[in-house]
mmCIF file of C-alpha atoms in Angstrom:
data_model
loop_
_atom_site.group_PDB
_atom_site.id
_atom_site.type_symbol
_atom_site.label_atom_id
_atom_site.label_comp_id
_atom_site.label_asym_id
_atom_site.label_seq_id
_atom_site.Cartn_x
_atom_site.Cartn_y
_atom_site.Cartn_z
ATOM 1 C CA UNK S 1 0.000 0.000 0.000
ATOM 2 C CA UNK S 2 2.696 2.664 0.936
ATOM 3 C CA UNK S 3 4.494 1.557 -2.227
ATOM 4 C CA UNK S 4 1.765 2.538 -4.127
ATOM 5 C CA UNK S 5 0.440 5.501 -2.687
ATOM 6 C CA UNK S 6 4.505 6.652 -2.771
ATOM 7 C CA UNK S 7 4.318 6.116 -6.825
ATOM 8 C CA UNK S 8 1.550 7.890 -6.955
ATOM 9 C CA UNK S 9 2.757 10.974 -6.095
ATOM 10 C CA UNK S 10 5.295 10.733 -8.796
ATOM 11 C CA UNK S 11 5.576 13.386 -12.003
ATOM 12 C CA UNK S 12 5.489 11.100 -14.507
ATOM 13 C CA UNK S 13 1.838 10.974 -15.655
ATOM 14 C CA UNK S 14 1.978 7.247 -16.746
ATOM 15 C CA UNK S 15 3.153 5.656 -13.614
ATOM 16 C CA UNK S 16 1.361 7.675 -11.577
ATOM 17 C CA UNK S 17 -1.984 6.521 -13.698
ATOM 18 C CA UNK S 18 -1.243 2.971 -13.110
ATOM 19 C CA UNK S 19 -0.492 2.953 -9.248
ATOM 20 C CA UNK S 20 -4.095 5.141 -9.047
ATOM 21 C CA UNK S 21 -5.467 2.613 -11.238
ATOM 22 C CA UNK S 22 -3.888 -0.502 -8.788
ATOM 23 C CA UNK S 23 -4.996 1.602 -5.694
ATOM 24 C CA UNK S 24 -8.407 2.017 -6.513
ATOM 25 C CA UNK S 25 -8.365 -1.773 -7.303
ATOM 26 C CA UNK S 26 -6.980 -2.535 -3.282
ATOM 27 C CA UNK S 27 -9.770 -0.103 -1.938
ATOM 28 C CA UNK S 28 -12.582 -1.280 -3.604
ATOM 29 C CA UNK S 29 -11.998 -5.029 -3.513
ATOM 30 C CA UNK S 30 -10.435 -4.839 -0.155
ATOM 31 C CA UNK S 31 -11.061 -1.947 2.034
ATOM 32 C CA UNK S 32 -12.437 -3.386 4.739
ATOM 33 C CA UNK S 33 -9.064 -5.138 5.442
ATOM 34 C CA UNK S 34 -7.433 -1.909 5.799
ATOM 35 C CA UNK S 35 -5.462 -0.192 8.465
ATOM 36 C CA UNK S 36 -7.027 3.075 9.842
ATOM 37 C CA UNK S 37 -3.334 4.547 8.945
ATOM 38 C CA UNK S 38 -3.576 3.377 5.395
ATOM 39 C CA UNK S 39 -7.289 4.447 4.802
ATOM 40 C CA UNK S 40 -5.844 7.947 6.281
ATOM 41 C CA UNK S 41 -3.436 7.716 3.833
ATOM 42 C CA UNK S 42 -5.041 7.228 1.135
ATOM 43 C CA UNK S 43 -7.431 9.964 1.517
ATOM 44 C CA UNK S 44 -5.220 12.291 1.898
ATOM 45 C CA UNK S 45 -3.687 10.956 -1.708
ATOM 46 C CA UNK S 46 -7.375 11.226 -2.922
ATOM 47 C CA UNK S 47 -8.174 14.826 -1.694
ATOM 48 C CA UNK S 48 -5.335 16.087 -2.575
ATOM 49 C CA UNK S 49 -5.463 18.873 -5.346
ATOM 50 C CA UNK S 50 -5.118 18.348 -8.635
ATOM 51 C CA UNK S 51 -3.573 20.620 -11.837
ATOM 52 C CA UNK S 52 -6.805 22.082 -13.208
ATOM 53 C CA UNK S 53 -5.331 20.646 -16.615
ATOM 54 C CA UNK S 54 -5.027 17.149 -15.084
ATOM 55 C CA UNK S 55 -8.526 16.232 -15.900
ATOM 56 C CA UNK S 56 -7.976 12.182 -16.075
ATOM 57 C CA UNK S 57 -5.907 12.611 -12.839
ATOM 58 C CA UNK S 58 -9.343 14.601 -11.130
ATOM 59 C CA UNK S 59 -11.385 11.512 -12.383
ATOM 60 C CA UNK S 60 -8.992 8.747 -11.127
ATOM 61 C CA UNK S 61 -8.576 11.020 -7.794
ATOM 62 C CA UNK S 62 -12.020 11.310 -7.701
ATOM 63 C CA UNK S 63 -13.130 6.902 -8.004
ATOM 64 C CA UNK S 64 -10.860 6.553 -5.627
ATOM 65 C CA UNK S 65 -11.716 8.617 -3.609
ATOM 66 C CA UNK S 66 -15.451 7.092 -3.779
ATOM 67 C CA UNK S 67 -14.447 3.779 -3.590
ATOM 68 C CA UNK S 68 -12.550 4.635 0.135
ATOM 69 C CA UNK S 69 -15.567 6.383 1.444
ATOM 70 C CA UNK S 70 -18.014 3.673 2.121
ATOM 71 C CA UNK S 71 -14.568 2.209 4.863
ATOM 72 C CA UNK S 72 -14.427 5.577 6.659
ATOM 73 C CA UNK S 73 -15.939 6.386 9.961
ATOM 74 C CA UNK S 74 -18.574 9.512 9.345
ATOM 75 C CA UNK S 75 -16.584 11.922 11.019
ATOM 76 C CA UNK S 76 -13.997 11.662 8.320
ATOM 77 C CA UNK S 77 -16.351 11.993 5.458
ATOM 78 C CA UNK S 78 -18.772 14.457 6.540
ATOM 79 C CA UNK S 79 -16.886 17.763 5.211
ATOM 80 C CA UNK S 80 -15.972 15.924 2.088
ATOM 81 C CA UNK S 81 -19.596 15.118 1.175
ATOM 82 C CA UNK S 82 -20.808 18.767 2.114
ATOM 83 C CA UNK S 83 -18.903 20.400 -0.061
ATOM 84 C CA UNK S 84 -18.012 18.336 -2.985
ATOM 85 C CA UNK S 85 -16.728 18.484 -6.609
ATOM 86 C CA UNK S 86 -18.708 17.583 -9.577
ATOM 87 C CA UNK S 87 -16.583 14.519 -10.080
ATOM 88 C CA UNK S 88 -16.576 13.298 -6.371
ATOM 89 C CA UNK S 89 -19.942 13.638 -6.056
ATOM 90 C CA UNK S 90 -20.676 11.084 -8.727
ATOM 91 C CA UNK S 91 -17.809 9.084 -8.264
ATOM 92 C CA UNK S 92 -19.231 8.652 -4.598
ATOM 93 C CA UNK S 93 -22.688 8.272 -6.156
ATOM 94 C CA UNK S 94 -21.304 5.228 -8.245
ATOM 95 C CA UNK S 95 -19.431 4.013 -5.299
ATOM 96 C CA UNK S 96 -20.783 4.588 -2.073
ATOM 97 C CA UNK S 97 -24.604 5.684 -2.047
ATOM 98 C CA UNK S 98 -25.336 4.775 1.122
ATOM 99 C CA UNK S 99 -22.478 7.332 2.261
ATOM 100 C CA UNK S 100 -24.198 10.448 0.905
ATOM 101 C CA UNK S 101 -28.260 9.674 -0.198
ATOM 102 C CA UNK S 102 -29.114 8.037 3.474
ATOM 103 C CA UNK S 103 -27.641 10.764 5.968
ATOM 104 C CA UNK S 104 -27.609 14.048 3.091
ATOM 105 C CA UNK S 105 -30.062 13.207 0.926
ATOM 106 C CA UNK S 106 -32.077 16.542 0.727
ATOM 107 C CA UNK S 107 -28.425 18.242 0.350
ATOM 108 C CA UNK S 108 -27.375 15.959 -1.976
ATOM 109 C CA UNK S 109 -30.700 16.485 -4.101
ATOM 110 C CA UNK S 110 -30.129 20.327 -3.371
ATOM 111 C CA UNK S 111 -26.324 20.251 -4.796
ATOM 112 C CA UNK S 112 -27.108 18.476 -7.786
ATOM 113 C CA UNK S 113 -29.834 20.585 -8.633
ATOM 114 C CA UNK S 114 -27.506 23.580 -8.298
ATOM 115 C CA UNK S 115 -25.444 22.233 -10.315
ATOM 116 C CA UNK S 116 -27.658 21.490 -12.965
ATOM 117 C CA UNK S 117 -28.774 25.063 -13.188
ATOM 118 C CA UNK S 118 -24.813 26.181 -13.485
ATOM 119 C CA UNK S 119 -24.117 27.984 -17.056
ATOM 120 C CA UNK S 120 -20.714 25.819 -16.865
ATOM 121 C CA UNK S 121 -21.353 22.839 -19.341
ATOM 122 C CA UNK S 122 -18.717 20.760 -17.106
ATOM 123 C CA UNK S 123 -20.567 21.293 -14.090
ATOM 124 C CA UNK S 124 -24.032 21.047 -15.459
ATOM 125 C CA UNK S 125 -23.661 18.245 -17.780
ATOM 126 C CA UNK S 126 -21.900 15.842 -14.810
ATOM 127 C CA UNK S 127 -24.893 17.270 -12.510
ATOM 128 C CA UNK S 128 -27.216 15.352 -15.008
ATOM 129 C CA UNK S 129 -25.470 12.376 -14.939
ATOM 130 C CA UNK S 130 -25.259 12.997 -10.825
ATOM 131 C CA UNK S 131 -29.364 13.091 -10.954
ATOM 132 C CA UNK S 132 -29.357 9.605 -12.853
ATOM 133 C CA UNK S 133 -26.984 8.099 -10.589
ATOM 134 C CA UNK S 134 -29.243 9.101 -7.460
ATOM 135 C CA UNK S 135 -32.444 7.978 -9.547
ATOM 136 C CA UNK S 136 -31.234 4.913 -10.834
ATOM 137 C CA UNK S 137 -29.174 3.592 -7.355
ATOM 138 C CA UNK S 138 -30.907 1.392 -4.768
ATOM 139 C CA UNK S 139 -30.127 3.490 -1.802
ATOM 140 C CA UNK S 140 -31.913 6.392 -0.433
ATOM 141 C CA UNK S 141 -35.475 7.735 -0.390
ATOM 142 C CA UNK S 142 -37.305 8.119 -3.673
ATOM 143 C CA UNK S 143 -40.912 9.660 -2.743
ATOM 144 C CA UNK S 144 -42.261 12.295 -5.493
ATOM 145 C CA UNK S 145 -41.254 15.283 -3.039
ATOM 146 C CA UNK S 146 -37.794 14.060 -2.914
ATOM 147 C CA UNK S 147 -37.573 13.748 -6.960
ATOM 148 C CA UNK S 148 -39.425 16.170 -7.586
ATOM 149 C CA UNK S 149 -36.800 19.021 -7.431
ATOM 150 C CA UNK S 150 -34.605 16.235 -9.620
ATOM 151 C CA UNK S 151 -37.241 15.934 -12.367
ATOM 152 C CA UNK S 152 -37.811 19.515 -12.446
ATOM 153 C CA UNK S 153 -34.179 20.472 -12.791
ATOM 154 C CA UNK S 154 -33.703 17.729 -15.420
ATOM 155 C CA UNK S 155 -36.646 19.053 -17.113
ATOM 156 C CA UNK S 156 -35.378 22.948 -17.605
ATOM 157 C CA UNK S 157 -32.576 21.678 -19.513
ATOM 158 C CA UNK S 158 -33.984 18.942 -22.234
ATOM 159 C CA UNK S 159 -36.060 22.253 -24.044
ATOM 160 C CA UNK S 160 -34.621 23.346 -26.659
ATOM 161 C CA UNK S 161 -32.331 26.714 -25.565
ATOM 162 C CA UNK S 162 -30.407 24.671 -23.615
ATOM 163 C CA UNK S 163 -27.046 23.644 -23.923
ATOM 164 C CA UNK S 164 -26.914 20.729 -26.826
ATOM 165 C CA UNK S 165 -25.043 17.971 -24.827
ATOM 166 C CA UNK S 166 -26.942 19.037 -21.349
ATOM 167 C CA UNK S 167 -30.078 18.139 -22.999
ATOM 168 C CA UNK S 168 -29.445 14.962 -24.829
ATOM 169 C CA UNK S 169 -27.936 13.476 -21.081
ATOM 170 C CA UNK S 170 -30.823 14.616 -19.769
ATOM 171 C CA UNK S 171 -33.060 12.894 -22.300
ATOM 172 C CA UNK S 172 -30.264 9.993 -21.918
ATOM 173 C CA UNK S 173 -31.503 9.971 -17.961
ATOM 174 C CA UNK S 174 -35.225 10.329 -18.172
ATOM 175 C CA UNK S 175 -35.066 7.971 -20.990
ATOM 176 C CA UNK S 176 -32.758 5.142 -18.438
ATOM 177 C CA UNK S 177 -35.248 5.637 -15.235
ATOM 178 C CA UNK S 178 -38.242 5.160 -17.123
ATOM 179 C CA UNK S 179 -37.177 2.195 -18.648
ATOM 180 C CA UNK S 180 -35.819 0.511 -15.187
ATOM 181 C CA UNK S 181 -37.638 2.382 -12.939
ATOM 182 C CA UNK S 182 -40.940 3.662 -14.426
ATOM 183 C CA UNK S 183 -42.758 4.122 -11.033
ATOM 184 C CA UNK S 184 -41.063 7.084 -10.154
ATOM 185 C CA UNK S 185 -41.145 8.764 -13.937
ATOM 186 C CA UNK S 186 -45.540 8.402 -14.032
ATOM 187 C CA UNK S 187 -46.032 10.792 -11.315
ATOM 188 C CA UNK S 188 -44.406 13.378 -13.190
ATOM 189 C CA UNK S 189 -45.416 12.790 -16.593
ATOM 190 C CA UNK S 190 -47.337 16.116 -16.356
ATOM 191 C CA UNK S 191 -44.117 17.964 -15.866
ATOM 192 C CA UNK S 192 -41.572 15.843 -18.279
ATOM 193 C CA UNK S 193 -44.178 15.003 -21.680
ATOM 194 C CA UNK S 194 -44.665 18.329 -22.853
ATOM 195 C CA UNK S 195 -40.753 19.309 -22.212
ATOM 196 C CA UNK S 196 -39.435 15.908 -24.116
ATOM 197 C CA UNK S 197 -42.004 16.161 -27.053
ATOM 198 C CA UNK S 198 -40.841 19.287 -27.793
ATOM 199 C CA UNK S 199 -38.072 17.976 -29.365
ATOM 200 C CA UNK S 200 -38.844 15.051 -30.701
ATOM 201 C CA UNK S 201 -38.504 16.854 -34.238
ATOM 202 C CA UNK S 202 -35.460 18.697 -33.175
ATOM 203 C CA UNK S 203 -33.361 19.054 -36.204
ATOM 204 C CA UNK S 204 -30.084 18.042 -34.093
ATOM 205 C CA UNK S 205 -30.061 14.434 -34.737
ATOM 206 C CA UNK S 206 -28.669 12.993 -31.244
ATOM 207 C CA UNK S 207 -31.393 15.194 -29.212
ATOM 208 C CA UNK S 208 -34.223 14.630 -31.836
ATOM 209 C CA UNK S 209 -33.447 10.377 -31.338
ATOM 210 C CA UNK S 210 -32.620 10.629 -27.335
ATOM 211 C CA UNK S 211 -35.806 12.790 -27.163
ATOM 212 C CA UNK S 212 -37.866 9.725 -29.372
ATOM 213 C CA UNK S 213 -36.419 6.907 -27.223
ATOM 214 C CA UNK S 214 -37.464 9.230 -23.946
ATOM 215 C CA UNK S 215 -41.099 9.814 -24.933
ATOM 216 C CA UNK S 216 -41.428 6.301 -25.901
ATOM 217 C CA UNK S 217 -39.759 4.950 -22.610
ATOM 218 C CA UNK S 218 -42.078 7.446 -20.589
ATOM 219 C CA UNK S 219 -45.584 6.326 -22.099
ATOM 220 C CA UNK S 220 -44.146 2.347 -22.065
ATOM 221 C CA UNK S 221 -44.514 2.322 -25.952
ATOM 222 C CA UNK S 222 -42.817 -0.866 -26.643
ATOM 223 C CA UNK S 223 -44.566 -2.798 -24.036
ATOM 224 C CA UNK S 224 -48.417 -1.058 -23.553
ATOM 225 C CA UNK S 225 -48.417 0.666 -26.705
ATOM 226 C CA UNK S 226 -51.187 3.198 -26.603
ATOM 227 C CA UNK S 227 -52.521 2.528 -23.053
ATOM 228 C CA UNK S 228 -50.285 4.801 -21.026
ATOM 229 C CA UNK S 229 -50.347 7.633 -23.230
ATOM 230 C CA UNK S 230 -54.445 7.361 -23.837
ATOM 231 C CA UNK S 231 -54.412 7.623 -19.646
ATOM 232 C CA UNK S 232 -52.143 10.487 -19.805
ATOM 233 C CA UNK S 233 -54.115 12.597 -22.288
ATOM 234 C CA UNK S 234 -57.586 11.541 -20.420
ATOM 235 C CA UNK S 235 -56.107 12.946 -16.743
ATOM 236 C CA UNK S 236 -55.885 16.486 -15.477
ATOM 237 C CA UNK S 237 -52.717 16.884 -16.831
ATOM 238 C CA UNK S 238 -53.820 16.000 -20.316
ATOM 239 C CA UNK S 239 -56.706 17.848 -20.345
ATOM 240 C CA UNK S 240 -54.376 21.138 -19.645
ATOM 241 C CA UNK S 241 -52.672 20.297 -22.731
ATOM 242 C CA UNK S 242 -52.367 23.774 -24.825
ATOM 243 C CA UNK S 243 -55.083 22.630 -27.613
ATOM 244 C CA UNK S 244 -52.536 22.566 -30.374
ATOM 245 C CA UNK S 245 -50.245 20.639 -28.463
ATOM 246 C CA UNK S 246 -52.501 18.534 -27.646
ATOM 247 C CA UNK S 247 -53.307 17.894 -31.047
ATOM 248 C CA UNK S 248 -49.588 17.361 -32.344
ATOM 249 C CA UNK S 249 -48.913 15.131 -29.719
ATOM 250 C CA UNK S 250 -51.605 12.555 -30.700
ATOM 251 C CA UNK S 251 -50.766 13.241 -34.737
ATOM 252 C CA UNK S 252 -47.186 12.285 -33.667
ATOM 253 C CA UNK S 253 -48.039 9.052 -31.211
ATOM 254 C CA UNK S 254 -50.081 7.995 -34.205
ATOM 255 C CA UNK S 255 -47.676 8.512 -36.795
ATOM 256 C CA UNK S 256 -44.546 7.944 -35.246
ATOM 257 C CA UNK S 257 -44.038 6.496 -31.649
ATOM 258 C CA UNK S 258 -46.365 3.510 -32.195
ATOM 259 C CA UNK S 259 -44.367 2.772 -35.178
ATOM 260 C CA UNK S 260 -41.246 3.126 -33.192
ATOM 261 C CA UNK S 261 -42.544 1.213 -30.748
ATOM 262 C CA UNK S 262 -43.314 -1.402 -32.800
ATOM 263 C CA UNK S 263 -39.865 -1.671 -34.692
ATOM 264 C CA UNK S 264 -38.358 -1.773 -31.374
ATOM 265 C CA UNK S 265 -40.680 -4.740 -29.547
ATOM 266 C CA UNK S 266 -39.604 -6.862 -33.068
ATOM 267 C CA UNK S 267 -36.002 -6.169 -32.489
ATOM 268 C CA UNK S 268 -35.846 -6.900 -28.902
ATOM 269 C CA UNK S 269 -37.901 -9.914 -29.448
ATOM 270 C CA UNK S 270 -35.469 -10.811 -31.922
ATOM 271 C CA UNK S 271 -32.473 -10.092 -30.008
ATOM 272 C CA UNK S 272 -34.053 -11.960 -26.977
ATOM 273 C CA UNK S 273 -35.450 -9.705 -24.993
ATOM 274 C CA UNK S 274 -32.448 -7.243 -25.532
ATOM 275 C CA UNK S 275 -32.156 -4.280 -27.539
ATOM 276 C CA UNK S 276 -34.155 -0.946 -28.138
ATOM 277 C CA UNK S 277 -34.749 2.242 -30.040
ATOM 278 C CA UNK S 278 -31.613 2.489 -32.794
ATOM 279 C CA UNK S 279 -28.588 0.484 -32.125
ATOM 280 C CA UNK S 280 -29.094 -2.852 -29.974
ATOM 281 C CA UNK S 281 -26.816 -1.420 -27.577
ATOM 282 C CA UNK S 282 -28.318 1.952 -27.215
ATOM 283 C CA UNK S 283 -29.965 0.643 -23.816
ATOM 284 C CA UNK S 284 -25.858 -0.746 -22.611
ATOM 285 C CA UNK S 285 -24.247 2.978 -24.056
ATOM 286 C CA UNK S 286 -26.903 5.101 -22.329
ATOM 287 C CA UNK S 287 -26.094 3.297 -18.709
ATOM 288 C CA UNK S 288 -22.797 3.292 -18.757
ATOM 289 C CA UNK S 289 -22.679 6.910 -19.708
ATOM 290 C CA UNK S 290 -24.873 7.458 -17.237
ATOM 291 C CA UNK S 291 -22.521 5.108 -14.395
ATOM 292 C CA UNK S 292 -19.389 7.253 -15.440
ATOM 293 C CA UNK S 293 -17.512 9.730 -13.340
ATOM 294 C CA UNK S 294 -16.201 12.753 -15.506
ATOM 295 C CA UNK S 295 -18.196 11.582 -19.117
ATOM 296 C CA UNK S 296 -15.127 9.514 -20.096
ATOM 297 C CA UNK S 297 -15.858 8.836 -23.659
ATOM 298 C CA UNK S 298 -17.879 5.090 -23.884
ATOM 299 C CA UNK S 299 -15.311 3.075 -25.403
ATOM 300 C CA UNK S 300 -12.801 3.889 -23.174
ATOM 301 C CA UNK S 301 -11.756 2.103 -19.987
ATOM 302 C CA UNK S 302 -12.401 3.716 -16.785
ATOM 303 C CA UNK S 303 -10.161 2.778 -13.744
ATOM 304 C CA UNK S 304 -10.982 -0.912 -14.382
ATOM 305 C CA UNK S 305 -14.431 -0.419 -15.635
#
């Protein structure tokens, strides 16, 4: 352990890649184990500052830093998870949930909607992919007041206005929770269908197909085809559909989601139950962007991903 935490502190940006990269491997597959000197140690190595320039270094600084969380005593992680970066929070999001969504969660909630509202594409763009990390985890309350502030900070930045790649992650997100957790999308369909059909006929091809895959993933197209969406346009919040809206929306379900819906249900029963809207993998990409700590491009390795 000192061996490696010693060649991590070293210049050369190779080596000291690799003994982060073996680090992280000891304190996530054996933390427990540690000594309270070593854990000490390392967090020190992990909170250390980084070169604003070192931006692989911040991420790798930043999983390791998650991973060694979860094996500290609260006292030693409280100040971190108060004020955190971007990239710690989700690398501690990905790593240790329980750490920051059971004792913080209205701050965490709070932070990442701050961040989402942040003019900074860095910060706002990883604050998306914080929201689907909290969404999409096991751990922590989910009730509609606690995701509501979520949804409606995900929501502001899908309409078109927005920053290009802030809205296509958070049609990426929206899209991923309603397909594995669709219980906690219905409540707010009110809020999210009118925001994600407008730009289903976006003329930026990754936000008009992101937006198509959400809409379809929020009415259950593939698997209830018209059902969810007929209920949605006969409840309060359909019937305060703007008329014209209104009216697009069904010439569009009718036109173009059911057929989407249906080319999708053929290819996933062809693929065996796998697959989706576009690419067969599009369900695979969209999670592991969403998983990642500092949108590390998806065919690249993360720290042992």
């Amino acid at each position: 352990m000192a061996e490696l935490v010693t060649g991590s502190k070293t210049p050369d940006p190779g080596v000291k890649s690799a003994m982060l990269k073996a680090l992280y491997e000891v304190v996530s597959k054996a933390g427990s184990n540690m000594s309270d000197t070593s854990r000490s140690t390392v967090l020190g190595l992990a909170n250390s500052d980084i070169e604003e320039e070192d931006y692989l270094m911040a991420i790798a600084n930043a999983r390791l830093l998650g991973a060694l969380l979860k094996y500290l005593p609260p006292e030693s992680t409280n100040g971190l998870i108060r004020k955190p970066s971007v990239l710690n929070l989700n690398a501690v999001l990905l790593e240790s949930p329980e750490v920051v969504i059971e004792p913080f969660a209205e701050e965490t909630v709070s932070t990442i909607c701050q961040g989402i509202s942040q003019k900074n594409p860095f910060i706002s763009d990883n604050c998306v992919l914080a929201a689907g990390k909290y969404l999409l985890t096991e751990t922590g309350p989910k009730s509609f007041e606690t995701t509501k502030p979520l949804f409606e900070a995900l929501a502001s930045v899908i309409q078109p206005g927005a920053a290009i790649d802030t809205r296509r992650l958070g049609l990426v997100v929206i899209r991923t929770v309603s397909r594995l957790h669709i219980e906690l999308i219905r409540p707010h369909l009110a809020l999210l269908a009118p925001k994600i059909f407008a730009s289903v006929r976006d003329l930026i091809i990754p936000i008009k197909l992101s937006a198509e895959a959400a809409f379809l993933a929020i009415f259950s197209v593939v698997d209830s085809e018209g059902v969810v969406f007929e209920k949605y346009l006969s409840s309060a919040a359909g019937m305060e559909l703007n008329a014209n809206t209104k009216r697009s929306m069904q010439d569009y379900f009718r036109r173009v989601a059911l057929k989407l819906g249906a080319q999708a249900r053929e290819r996933k029963e062809a693929e065996g139950g796998q697959g989706g809207l576009g690419l067969g993998s599009d369900e695979v990409e969209d999670e592991r962007e969403i998983w990642s700590v500092g949108k590390v491009d998806l065919g690249e390795d993360q720290l042992g991903e």
